[in-house]
Coordinates of C-alpha atoms in Angstrom, one line a residue:
Chain A
X842 CA -6.0 -62.0 -40.3
X843 CA -7.5 -61.5 -36.8
X844 CA -9.9 -64.4 -37.4
X845 CA -7.0 -66.5 -38.7
X846 CA -5.0 -65.7 -35.5
X847 CA -8.0 -66.7 -33.3
X848 CA -8.6 -69.9 -35.2
X849 CA -5.0 -71.0 -34.8
X850 CA -4.0 -69.9 -31.4
X851 CA -4.8 -73.3 -29.9
X852 CA -2.9 -75.0 -32.7
X853 CA 0.4 -73.4 -31.6
X854 CA 0.5 -70.3 -33.7
X855 CA 1.1 -66.9 -32.2
X856 CA 0.0 -64.0 -34.4
X857 CA 1.3 -60.5 -34.3
X858 CA 1.0 -57.3 -36.4
X859 CA 4.3 -55.6 -36.7
X860 CA 4.0 -51.8 -37.2
X861 CA 6.5 -50.4 -39.7
X862 CA 7.0 -47.2 -41.6
X863 CA 4.1 -45.3 -43.2
X864 CA 4.0 -46.5 -46.7
X865 CA 2.0 -43.5 -47.8
X866 CA 2.7 -40.6 -45.5
X867 CA 0.3 -37.7 -45.6
X868 CA -0.6 -34.5 -43.8
X869 CA -2.6 -36.4 -41.2
X870 CA -0.2 -39.3 -40.8
X871 CA 3.2 -38.1 -41.7
X872 CA 6.4 -40.1 -42.0
X873 CA 8.0 -41.0 -38.6
X874 CA 10.6 -38.8 -37.2
X875 CA 10.6 -40.2 -33.7
X876 CA 9.9 -43.5 -32.0
X877 CA 7.2 -41.9 -29.8
X878 CA 5.4 -40.8 -33.0
X879 CA 5.6 -44.3 -34.4
X880 CA 4.1 -45.7 -31.3
X881 CA 1.3 -43.1 -31.4
X882 CA 0.5 -44.0 -35.0
X883 CA 0.4 -47.7 -34.0
X884 CA -2.0 -46.9 -31.2
X885 CA -4.3 -44.9 -33.5
X886 CA -4.1 -47.7 -36.1
X887 CA -5.1 -50.4 -33.5
X888 CA -8.0 -48.3 -32.2
X889 CA -9.4 -47.2 -35.6
X890 CA -8.9 -50.5 -37.3
X891 CA -10.0 -52.5 -34.2
X892 CA -6.9 -54.8 -34.5
X893 CA -7.3 -57.7 -32.0
X894 CA -3.9 -59.2 -32.4
X895 CA -1.0 -58.0 -30.3
X896 CA 0.9 -55.2 -32.1
X897 CA 4.7 -55.1 -32.1
X898 CA 6.6 -52.0 -33.2
X899 CA 9.9 -52.2 -35.1
X900 CA 12.6 -49.7 -34.4
X901 CA 12.4 -46.3 -35.8
X902 CA 14.7 -47.1 -38.7
X903 CA 13.1 -50.4 -39.4
X904 CA 15.9 -52.8 -38.6
X905 CA 13.8 -56.0 -38.9
X906 CA 11.6 -54.7 -41.7
X907 CA 14.7 -53.8 -43.8
X908 CA 16.3 -57.2 -43.1
X909 CA 13.2 -59.0 -44.3
X910 CA 12.6 -57.0 -47.5
X911 CA 10.8 -53.9 -46.4
X912 CA 7.6 -54.5 -48.4
X913 CA 4.7 -52.7 -46.8
X914 CA 2.3 -55.6 -46.0
X915 CA 4.3 -58.8 -46.0
X916 CA 3.5 -61.9 -44.0
X917 CA 6.2 -64.2 -42.7
X918 CA 5.7 -67.5 -40.7
X919 CA 8.5 -68.6 -38.4
X920 CA 8.4 -72.1 -37.1
X921 CA 9.0 -72.8 -33.4
X922 CA 12.8 -72.5 -33.2
X923 CA 13.0 -69.7 -35.8
X924 CA 13.1 -71.5 -39.1
X925 CA 11.3 -69.4 -41.9
X926 CA 8.5 -71.5 -43.3
X927 CA 6.7 -68.9 -45.4
X928 CA 7.2 -65.4 -46.7
X929 CA 4.9 -63.4 -48.9
X930 CA 5.4 -60.0 -50.4
X931 CA 1.7 -59.1 -49.7
X932 CA -0.7 -60.5 -47.1
X933 CA -3.4 -62.7 -48.6
X934 CA -5.3 -64.3 -45.7
X935 CA -6.4 -67.3 -47.8
X936 CA -2.8 -68.0 -48.8
X937 CA -1.6 -67.6 -45.2
X938 CA -4.3 -70.0 -44.0
X939 CA -3.2 -72.6 -46.5
X940 CA 0.4 -72.4 -45.2
X941 CA -0.8 -72.5 -41.6
X942 CA -2.9 -75.6 -42.3
X943 CA 0.0 -77.3 -43.9
X944 CA 2.3 -76.6 -41.0
X945 CA -0.4 -77.6 -38.5
X946 CA -0.8 -81.0 -40.3
X947 CA 2.9 -82.0 -39.9
X948 CA 2.5 -83.7 -36.5
X949 CA -0.3 -85.9 -37.8
X950 CA 1.8 -86.9 -40.8
X951 CA 4.6 -87.9 -38.4
X952 CA 2.1 -89.9 -36.3
X953 CA 1.2 -91.7 -39.4
X954 CA 4.7 -92.9 -39.7
X955 CA 5.6 -91.1 -42.9
X956 CA 9.1 -89.9 -43.4
X957 CA 9.0 -86.1 -43.9
X958 CA 11.7 -84.2 -45.8
X959 CA 11.6 -80.4 -46.4
X960 CA 11.0 -79.0 -49.8
X961 CA 11.7 -75.4 -51.1
X962 CA 9.0 -73.9 -53.2
X963 CA 8.6 -70.5 -55.0
X964 CA 5.3 -69.7 -56.7
X965 CA 3.3 -66.7 -57.8
X966 CA 0.1 -66.3 -55.8
X967 CA -2.7 -63.9 -56.2
X968 CA -4.9 -61.8 -53.8
X969 CA -8.1 -60.0 -54.1
X970 CA -7.4 -56.3 -53.8
X971 CA -9.8 -54.1 -51.9
X972 CA -9.1 -51.0 -53.9
X973 CA -11.9 -49.0 -52.2
X974 CA -10.4 -49.7 -48.7
X975 CA -6.9 -48.8 -49.9
X976 CA -8.2 -45.5 -51.3
X977 CA -10.0 -44.8 -48.0
X978 CA -6.7 -45.5 -46.3
X979 CA -4.9 -43.0 -48.5
X980 CA -7.5 -40.4 -47.7
X981 CA -7.2 -41.1 -44.0
X982 CA -3.5 -40.3 -44.3
X983 CA -4.2 -37.0 -46.1
X984 CA -4.5 -35.4 -49.6
X985 CA -0.7 -35.6 -50.1
X986 CA -0.9 -39.4 -49.8
X987 CA -3.7 -39.5 -52.4
X988 CA -1.8 -37.2 -54.8
X989 CA 1.5 -39.0 -54.5
X990 CA -0.1 -42.4 -55.2
X991 CA -2.0 -40.9 -58.3
X992 CA 1.3 -39.4 -59.6
X993 CA 3.0 -42.8 -59.1
X994 CA 0.3 -44.7 -61.0
X995 CA 0.3 -42.1 -63.8
X996 CA 4.1 -42.4 -64.1
X997 CA 3.9 -46.2 -64.0
X998 CA 1.5 -46.1 -66.9
X999 CA 3.7 -43.7 -68.9
X1000 CA 6.7 -46.0 -68.3
X1001 CA 4.7 -49.0 -69.6
X1002 CA 3.8 -47.0 -72.8
X1003 CA 7.4 -46.3 -73.4
X1004 CA 8.3 -50.0 -73.3
Chain B
X249 CA 17.6 -53.6 -32.9
X250 CA 17.9 -56.5 -35.2
X251 CA 20.9 -58.8 -34.9
X252 CA 22.8 -58.4 -38.2
X253 CA 25.3 -61.0 -39.4
X254 CA 28.1 -59.9 -41.6
X255 CA 26.5 -61.5 -44.6
X256 CA 23.3 -59.6 -44.1
X257 CA 22.8 -56.2 -45.7
X258 CA 19.7 -54.3 -44.7
X259 CA 17.6 -53.4 -47.7
X260 CA 14.5 -51.6 -48.7
X261 CA 15.5 -48.0 -48.1
X262 CA 18.9 -47.1 -46.6
X263 CA 19.9 -44.7 -44.0
X264 CA 17.7 -41.6 -43.6
X265 CA 15.5 -42.6 -46.5
X266 CA 13.8 -45.5 -44.7
X267 CA 11.1 -43.1 -43.2
X268 CA 10.6 -41.3 -46.5
X269 CA 8.3 -38.3 -46.5
X270 CA 7.3 -38.7 -50.2
X271 CA 6.0 -41.9 -51.7
X272 CA 7.7 -42.6 -55.1
X273 CA 7.0 -46.4 -55.3
X274 CA 9.8 -47.4 -52.9
X275 CA 8.4 -51.0 -52.8
X276 CA 11.3 -53.2 -53.7
X277 CA 10.4 -56.8 -54.8
X278 CA 14.0 -57.5 -55.6
X279 CA 14.8 -56.7 -52.0
X280 CA 12.3 -59.2 -50.7
X281 CA 13.8 -61.8 -53.1
X282 CA 17.3 -61.1 -51.7
X283 CA 16.0 -61.3 -48.1
X284 CA 16.2 -64.4 -46.0
X285 CA 14.7 -67.5 -47.6
X286 CA 12.4 -70.3 -46.3
X287 CA 14.4 -72.9 -44.6
X288 CA 16.8 -70.4 -43.1
X289 CA 16.8 -69.3 -39.5
X290 CA 15.1 -65.8 -39.1
X291 CA 17.2 -63.0 -37.8
X292 CA 16.6 -62.1 -34.2
X293 CA 15.4 -58.6 -33.3
X294 CA 14.2 -56.6 -30.4
X295 CA 10.7 -55.2 -30.9
X296 CA 8.4 -53.1 -28.7
X297 CA 5.1 -54.4 -27.5
X298 CA 2.5 -51.7 -28.1
X299 CA 0.2 -52.7 -25.1
X300 CA 2.8 -52.2 -22.4
X301 CA 5.9 -50.7 -24.1
X302 CA 8.1 -53.6 -23.0
X303 CA 10.7 -54.9 -25.4
X304 CA 10.5 -58.4 -26.6
X305 CA 13.0 -60.6 -28.5
X306 CA 11.7 -62.2 -31.6
X307 CA 13.5 -65.4 -30.5
X308 CA 11.5 -65.4 -27.3
X309 CA 8.4 -65.5 -29.3
X310 CA 9.4 -68.4 -31.6
X311 CA 10.6 -70.3 -28.6
X312 CA 7.0 -70.5 -27.4
X313 CA 5.5 -71.6 -30.8
X314 CA 5.1 -70.8 -34.4
X315 CA 4.9 -67.1 -35.2
X316 CA 2.7 -65.4 -37.8
X317 CA 4.1 -61.9 -38.5
X318 CA 2.1 -59.5 -40.6
X319 CA 3.9 -56.2 -41.4
X320 CA 2.0 -53.1 -42.0
X321 CA 1.0 -49.5 -41.2
X322 CA -2.1 -47.5 -42.1
X323 CA -1.9 -48.2 -45.8

């Protein structure tokens, strides 16, 4: 997503990473109990993950995150003026790139004289999951994060067997 | 803080449970579906810039151009 940000800065897109609650709190990165702690986690994240985009931090109780669905790794695109153009439950860079290219192409379509009308779409997209990186992230957070995710997956499989 | 209209109900973990200490699959796809839709105006909010600690309004960002906002934390 950093590369996408750098590719599209000159096309009028500003990119930000919004730091929200810890999705998988552990011994080393526990749940937030103060805003100072949330800021500290965000700094550690920026430095360890070498994030190049500007990082914004939501309030301690996640006011914006909760209004927009509270999924752990969403991406939203807001047009100049604040209209929502794209929202995705999970961040898939290729999918975001497609949306950005479509938005960036609107001025050219207007120059060509076409009459543009908005449409509303809903579709199921897919992303490639880097499970190894996700597991490394859980381990970074601590053994508790690893164990809780394993318990959740085990329970999910049991629930599916009951269906 | 986010600007909340009367018809907006914060979702995805309420009250003290937002910063849960134990992961139990709190991801809420239904919550995302109920959240603002494309074509609507996004809610405004005050956020903190990590680099300098200053507060910034989301509306100040979208006034300057399109905004790509990725949400996340360590995992």
